[in-house]
Short mmCIF file of C-alpha atoms in Angstrom, two decimals:
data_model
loop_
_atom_site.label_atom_id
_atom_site.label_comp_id
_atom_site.label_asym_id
_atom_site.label_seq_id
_atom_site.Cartn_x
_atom_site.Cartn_y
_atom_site.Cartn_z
CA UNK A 1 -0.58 -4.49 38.79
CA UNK A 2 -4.42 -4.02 38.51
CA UNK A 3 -4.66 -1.06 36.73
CA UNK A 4 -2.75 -2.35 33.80
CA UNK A 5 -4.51 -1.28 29.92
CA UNK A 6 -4.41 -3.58 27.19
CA UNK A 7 -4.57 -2.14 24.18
CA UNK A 8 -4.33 -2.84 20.07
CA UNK A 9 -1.17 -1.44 19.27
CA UNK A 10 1.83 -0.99 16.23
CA UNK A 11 2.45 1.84 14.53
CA UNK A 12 0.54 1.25 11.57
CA UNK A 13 -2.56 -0.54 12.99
CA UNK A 14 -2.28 2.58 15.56
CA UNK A 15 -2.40 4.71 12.16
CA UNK A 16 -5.50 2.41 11.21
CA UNK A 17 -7.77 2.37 14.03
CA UNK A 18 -7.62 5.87 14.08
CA UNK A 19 -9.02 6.53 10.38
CA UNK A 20 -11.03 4.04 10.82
CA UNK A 21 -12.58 5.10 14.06
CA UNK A 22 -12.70 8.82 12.56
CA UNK A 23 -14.39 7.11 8.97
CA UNK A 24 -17.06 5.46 10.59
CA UNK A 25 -17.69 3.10 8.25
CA UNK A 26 -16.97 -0.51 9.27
CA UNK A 27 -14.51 -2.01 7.03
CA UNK A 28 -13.56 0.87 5.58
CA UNK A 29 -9.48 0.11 6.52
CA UNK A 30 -7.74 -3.19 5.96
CA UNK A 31 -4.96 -3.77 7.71
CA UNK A 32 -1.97 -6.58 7.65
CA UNK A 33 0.49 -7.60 10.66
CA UNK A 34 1.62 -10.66 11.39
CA UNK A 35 0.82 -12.22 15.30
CA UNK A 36 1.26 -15.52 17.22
CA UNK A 37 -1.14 -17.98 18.01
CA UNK A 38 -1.73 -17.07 21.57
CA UNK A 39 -4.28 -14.92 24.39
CA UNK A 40 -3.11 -11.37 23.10
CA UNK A 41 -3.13 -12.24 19.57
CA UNK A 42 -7.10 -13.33 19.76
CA UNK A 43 -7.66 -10.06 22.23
CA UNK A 44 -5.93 -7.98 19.34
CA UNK A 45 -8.38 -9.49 16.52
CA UNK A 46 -11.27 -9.23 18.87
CA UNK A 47 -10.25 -5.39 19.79
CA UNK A 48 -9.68 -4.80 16.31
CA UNK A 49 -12.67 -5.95 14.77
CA UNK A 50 -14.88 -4.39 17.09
CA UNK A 51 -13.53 -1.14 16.30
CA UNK A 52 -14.44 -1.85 12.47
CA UNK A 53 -10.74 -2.58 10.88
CA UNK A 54 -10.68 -5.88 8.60
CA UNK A 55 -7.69 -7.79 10.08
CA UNK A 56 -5.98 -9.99 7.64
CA UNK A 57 -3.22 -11.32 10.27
CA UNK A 58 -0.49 -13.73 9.28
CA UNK A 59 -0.62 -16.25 12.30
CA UNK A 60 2.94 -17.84 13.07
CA UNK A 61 2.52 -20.52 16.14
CA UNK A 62 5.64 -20.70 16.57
CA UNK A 63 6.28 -16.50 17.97
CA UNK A 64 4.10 -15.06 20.62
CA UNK A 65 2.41 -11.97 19.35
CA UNK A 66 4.83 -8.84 19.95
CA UNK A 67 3.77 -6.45 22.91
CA UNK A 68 5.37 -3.27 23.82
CA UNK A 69 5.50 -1.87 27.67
CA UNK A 70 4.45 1.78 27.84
CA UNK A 71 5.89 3.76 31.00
CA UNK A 72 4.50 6.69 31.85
CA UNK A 73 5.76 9.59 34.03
CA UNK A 74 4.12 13.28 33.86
CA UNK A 75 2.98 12.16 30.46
CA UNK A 76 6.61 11.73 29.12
CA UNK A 77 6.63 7.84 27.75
CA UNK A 78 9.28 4.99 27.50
CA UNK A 79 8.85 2.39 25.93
CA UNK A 80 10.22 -1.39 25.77
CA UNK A 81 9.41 -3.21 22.71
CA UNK A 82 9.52 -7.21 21.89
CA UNK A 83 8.31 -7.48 18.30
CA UNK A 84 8.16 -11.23 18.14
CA UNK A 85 5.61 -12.17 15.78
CA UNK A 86 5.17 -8.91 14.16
CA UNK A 87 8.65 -9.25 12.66
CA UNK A 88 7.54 -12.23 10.92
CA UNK A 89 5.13 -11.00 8.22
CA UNK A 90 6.09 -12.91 4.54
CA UNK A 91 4.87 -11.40 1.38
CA UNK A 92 3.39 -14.96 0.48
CA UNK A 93 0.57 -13.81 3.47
CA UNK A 94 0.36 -10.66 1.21
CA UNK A 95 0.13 -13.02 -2.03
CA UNK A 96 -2.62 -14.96 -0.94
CA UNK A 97 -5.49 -14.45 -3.65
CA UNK A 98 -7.80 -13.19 -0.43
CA UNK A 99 -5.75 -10.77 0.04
CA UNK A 100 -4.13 -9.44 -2.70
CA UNK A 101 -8.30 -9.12 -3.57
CA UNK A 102 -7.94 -6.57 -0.56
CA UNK A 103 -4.84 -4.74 -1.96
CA UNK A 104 -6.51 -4.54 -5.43
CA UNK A 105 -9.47 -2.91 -4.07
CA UNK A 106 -8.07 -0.46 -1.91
CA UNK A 107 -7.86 3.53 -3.22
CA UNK A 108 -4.90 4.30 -0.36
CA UNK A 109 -2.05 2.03 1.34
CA UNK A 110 -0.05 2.78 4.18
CA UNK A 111 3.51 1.27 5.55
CA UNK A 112 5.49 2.66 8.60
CA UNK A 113 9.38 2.96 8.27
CA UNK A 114 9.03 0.12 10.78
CA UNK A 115 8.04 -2.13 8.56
CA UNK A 116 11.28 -2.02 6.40
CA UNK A 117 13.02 -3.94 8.85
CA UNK A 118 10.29 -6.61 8.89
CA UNK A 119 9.47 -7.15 5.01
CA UNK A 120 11.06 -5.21 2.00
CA UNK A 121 9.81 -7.69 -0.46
CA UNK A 122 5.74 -6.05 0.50
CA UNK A 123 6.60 -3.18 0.45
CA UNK A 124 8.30 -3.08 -2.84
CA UNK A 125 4.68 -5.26 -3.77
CA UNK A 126 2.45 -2.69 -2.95
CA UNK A 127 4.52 0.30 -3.88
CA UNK A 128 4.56 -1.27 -7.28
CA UNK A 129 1.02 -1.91 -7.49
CA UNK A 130 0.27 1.70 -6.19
CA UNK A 131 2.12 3.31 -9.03
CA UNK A 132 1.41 1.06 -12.07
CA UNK A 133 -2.80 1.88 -11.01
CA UNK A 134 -2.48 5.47 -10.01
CA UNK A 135 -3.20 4.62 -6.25
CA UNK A 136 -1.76 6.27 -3.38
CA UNK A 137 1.06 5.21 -1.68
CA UNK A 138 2.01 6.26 1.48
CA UNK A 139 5.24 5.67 4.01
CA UNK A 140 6.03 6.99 7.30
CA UNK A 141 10.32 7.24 8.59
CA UNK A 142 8.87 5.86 11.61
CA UNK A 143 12.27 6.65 13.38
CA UNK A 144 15.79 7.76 13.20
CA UNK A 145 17.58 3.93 12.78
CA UNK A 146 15.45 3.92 9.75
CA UNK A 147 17.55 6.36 7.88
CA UNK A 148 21.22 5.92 9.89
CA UNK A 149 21.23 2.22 9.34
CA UNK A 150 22.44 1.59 5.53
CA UNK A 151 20.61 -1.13 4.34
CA UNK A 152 17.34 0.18 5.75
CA UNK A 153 18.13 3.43 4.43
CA UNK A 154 18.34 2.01 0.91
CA UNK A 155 14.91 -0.04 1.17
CA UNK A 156 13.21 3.71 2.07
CA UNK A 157 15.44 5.09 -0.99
CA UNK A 158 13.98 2.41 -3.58
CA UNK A 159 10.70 2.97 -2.17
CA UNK A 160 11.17 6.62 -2.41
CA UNK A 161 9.99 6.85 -6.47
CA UNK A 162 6.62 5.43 -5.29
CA UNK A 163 5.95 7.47 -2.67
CA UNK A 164 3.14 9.71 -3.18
CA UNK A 165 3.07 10.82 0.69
CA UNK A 166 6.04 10.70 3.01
CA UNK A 167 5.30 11.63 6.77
CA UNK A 168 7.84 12.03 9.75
CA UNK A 169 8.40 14.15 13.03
CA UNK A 170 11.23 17.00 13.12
CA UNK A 171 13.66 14.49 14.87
CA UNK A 172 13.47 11.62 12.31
CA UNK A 173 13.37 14.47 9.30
CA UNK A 174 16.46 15.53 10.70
CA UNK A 175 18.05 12.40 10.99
CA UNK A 176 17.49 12.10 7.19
CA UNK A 177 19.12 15.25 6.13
CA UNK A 178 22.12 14.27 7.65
CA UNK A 179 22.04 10.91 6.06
CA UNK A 180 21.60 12.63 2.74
CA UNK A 181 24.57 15.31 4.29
CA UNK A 182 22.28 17.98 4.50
CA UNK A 183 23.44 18.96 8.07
CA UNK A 184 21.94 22.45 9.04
CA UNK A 185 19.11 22.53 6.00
CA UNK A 186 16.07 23.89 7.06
CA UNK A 187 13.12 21.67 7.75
CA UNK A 188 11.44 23.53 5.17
CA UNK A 189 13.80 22.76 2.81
CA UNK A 190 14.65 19.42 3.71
CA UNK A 191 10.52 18.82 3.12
CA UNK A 192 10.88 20.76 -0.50
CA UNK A 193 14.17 19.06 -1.32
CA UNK A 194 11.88 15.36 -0.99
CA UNK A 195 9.25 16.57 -2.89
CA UNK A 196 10.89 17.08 -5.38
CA UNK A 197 13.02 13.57 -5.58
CA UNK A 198 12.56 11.69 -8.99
CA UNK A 199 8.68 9.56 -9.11
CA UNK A 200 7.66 6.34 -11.03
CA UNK A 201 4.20 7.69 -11.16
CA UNK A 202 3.91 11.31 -12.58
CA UNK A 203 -0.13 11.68 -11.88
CA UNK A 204 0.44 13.70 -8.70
CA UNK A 205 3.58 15.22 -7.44
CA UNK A 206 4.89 13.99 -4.15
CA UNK A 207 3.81 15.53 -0.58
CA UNK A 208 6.20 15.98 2.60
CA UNK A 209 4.66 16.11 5.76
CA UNK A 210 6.72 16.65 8.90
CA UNK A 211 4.97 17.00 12.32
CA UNK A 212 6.62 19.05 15.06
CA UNK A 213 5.34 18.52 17.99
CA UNK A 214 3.48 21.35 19.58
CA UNK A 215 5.12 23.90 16.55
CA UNK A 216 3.43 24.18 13.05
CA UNK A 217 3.17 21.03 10.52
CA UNK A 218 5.10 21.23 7.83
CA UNK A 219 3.55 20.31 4.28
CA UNK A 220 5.84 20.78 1.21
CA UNK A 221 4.00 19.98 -2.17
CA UNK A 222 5.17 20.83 -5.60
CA UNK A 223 8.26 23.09 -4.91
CA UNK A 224 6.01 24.97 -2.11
CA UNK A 225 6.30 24.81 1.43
CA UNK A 226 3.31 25.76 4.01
CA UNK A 227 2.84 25.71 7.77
CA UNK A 228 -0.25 24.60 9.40
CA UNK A 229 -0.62 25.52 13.29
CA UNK A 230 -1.31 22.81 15.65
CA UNK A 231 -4.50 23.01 18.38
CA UNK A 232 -3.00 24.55 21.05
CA UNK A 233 -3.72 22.67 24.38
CA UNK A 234 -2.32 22.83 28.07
CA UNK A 235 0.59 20.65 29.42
CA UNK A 236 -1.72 20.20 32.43
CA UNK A 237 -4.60 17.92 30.00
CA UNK A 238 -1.79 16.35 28.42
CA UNK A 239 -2.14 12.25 29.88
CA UNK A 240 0.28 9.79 27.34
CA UNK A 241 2.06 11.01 24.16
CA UNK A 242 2.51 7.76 23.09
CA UNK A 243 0.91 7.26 19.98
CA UNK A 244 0.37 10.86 18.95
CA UNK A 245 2.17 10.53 15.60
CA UNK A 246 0.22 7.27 14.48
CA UNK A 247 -3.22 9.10 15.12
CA UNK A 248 -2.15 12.28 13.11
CA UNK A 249 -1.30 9.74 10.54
CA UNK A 250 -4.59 8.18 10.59
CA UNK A 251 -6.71 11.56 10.63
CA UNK A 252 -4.49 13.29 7.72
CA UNK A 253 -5.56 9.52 5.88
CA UNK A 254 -9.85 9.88 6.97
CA UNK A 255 -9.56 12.89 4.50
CA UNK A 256 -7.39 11.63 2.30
CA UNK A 257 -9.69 8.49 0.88
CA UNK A 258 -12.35 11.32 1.17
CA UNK A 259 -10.82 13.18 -1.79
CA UNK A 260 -10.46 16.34 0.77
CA UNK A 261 -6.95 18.63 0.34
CA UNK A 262 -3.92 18.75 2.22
CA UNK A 263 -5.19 21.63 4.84
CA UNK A 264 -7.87 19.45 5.43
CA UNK A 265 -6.36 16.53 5.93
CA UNK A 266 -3.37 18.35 8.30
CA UNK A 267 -6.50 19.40 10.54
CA UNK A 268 -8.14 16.00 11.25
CA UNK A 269 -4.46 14.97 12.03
CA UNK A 270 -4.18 17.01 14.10
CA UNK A 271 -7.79 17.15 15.62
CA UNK A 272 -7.13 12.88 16.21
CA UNK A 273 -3.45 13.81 17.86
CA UNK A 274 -4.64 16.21 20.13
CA UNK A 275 -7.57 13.98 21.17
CA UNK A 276 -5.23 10.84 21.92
CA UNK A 277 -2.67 12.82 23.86
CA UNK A 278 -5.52 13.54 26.12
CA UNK A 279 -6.16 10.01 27.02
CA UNK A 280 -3.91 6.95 28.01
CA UNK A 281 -2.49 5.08 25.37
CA UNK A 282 -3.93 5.26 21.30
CA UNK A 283 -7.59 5.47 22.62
CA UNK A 284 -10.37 7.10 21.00
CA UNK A 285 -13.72 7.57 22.76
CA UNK A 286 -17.02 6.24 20.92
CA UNK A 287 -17.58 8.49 18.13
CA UNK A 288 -15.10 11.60 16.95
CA UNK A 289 -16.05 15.42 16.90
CA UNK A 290 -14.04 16.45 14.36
CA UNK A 291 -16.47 18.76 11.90
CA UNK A 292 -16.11 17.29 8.37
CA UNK A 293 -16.16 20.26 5.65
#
């Protein structure tokens, strides 16, 4: 096909892009995958970089780099992932002195659920790290499997003390509160009841954000819940969904590192989510409109 879009993806380099792009401030995210030594992993750096994120890839010649088919019908996605490289990453790529320089330096760090099937011993690294220098540490469920499949579940439950910011959509928060057998709880609650689970680092108490879609966000912070309304936009200008989550992720973050609070942050995710649900595929155009406060 000729009309075929190549474009950076992953969850959390999705996520990136996005606060970056929203930031503008080259360099002002890091981010760490692991890719093959092949056409789309160069096109990936080269994307990447242009759009101001410091890549620190792990390179593994021996996987291609992992691509994921997008299908697209009315604006309702499938997708068809082969991870390939990108289940690869080692924390010894995380351990090298370049890069732990990188780690040490950065204010916020962010891991998707994904990445609990790919490398528990990083994440328990930088969760660590997070909490012994009051840093901000951030996870995302990512998707159901995450919490139905036990030993995954128990890699998010040890990172769970460190977690200073735990995001998710209504189906994956649900998913949880029936792994913790909290079948018909509220999503309110099931946001307060996480708060409020025990934290290594007591400098800030622990916030639950749960996206719903088109319905209000959920934000549950120290025994409080609130509800933030999305922008409201027509099914007609709706192009690709796919995405939508990661970009939230990555405003909510621009505002974040900026020091700005939790309202603020819900409405640049939500200002990036609306704008890449307008477009095909996590694309962003040139410069953002979002009006900083």
């Amino acid at each position: 096909m000729s009309n075929v879009e190549y474009i950076p993806g992953g969850a959390g380099q999705n996520s990136t892009r996005i606060c970056q792009w929203m930031l503008q401030v080259p360099h002002a995210t890091t981010y760490m995958g692991c890719i093959g030594d092949d056409e789309f992993g160069r096109k990936m750096t080269e994307v990447a970089n242009s759009e101001g994120v410091n890549v620190r890839y792990q390179v593994d010649a021996s996987t291609p780099t992992g691509t994921c088919a997008t299908c697209i019908v009315s604006s309702e996605r499938s997708l068809v992932a082969n991870l390939a490289a990108a289940n690869n990453f080692k924390v010894e790529h995380l351990n090298l002195p370049e890069n732990l320089a990188l780690l040490h330096k950065a204010r916020v760090v962010y891991c998707t659920g994904f990445f609990i099937t790919v490398s528990p011993a990083s994440i328990d690294t930088v969760a660590k790290h997070c909490a012994e220098n009051d840093k901000i540490y951030a996870m995302n469920l990512s998707a159901p499997f995450i919490v139905q499949v036990p030993p995954f579940k128990k890699v998010l439950m040890d990172a769970m003390p460190y977690i200073d910011f735990l995001f998710g959509n209504e189906i994956e928060a649900a998913a949880l509160a029936a792994s913790e057998g909290w079948e018909g709880v509220p999503l309110d609650e099931v946001a307060k009841r996480l708060s409020r689970m025990p934290k290594a680092n007591g400098c800030r108490p622990r916030t639950v954000v749960f996206t719903q879609g088109c319905d209000p966000t959920i934000v549950a912070v120290g025994g409080k819940v609130q509800r933030h309304p999305v922008m409201v936009i027509a099914k007609e200008a709706i192009v690709d969904t796919n995405g939508a989550g990661d970009a939230f992720v990555g405003g909510f973050m621009s505002q974040l590192v900026c020091g700005k609070d939790t309202a603020e942050c819900v409405r640049a995710g939500n200002y990036a989510a609306n704008t890449v649900i307008q477009r095909s595929g996590c694309t962003f155009p040139a410069k953002p409109s979002f009006c900083w406060n």
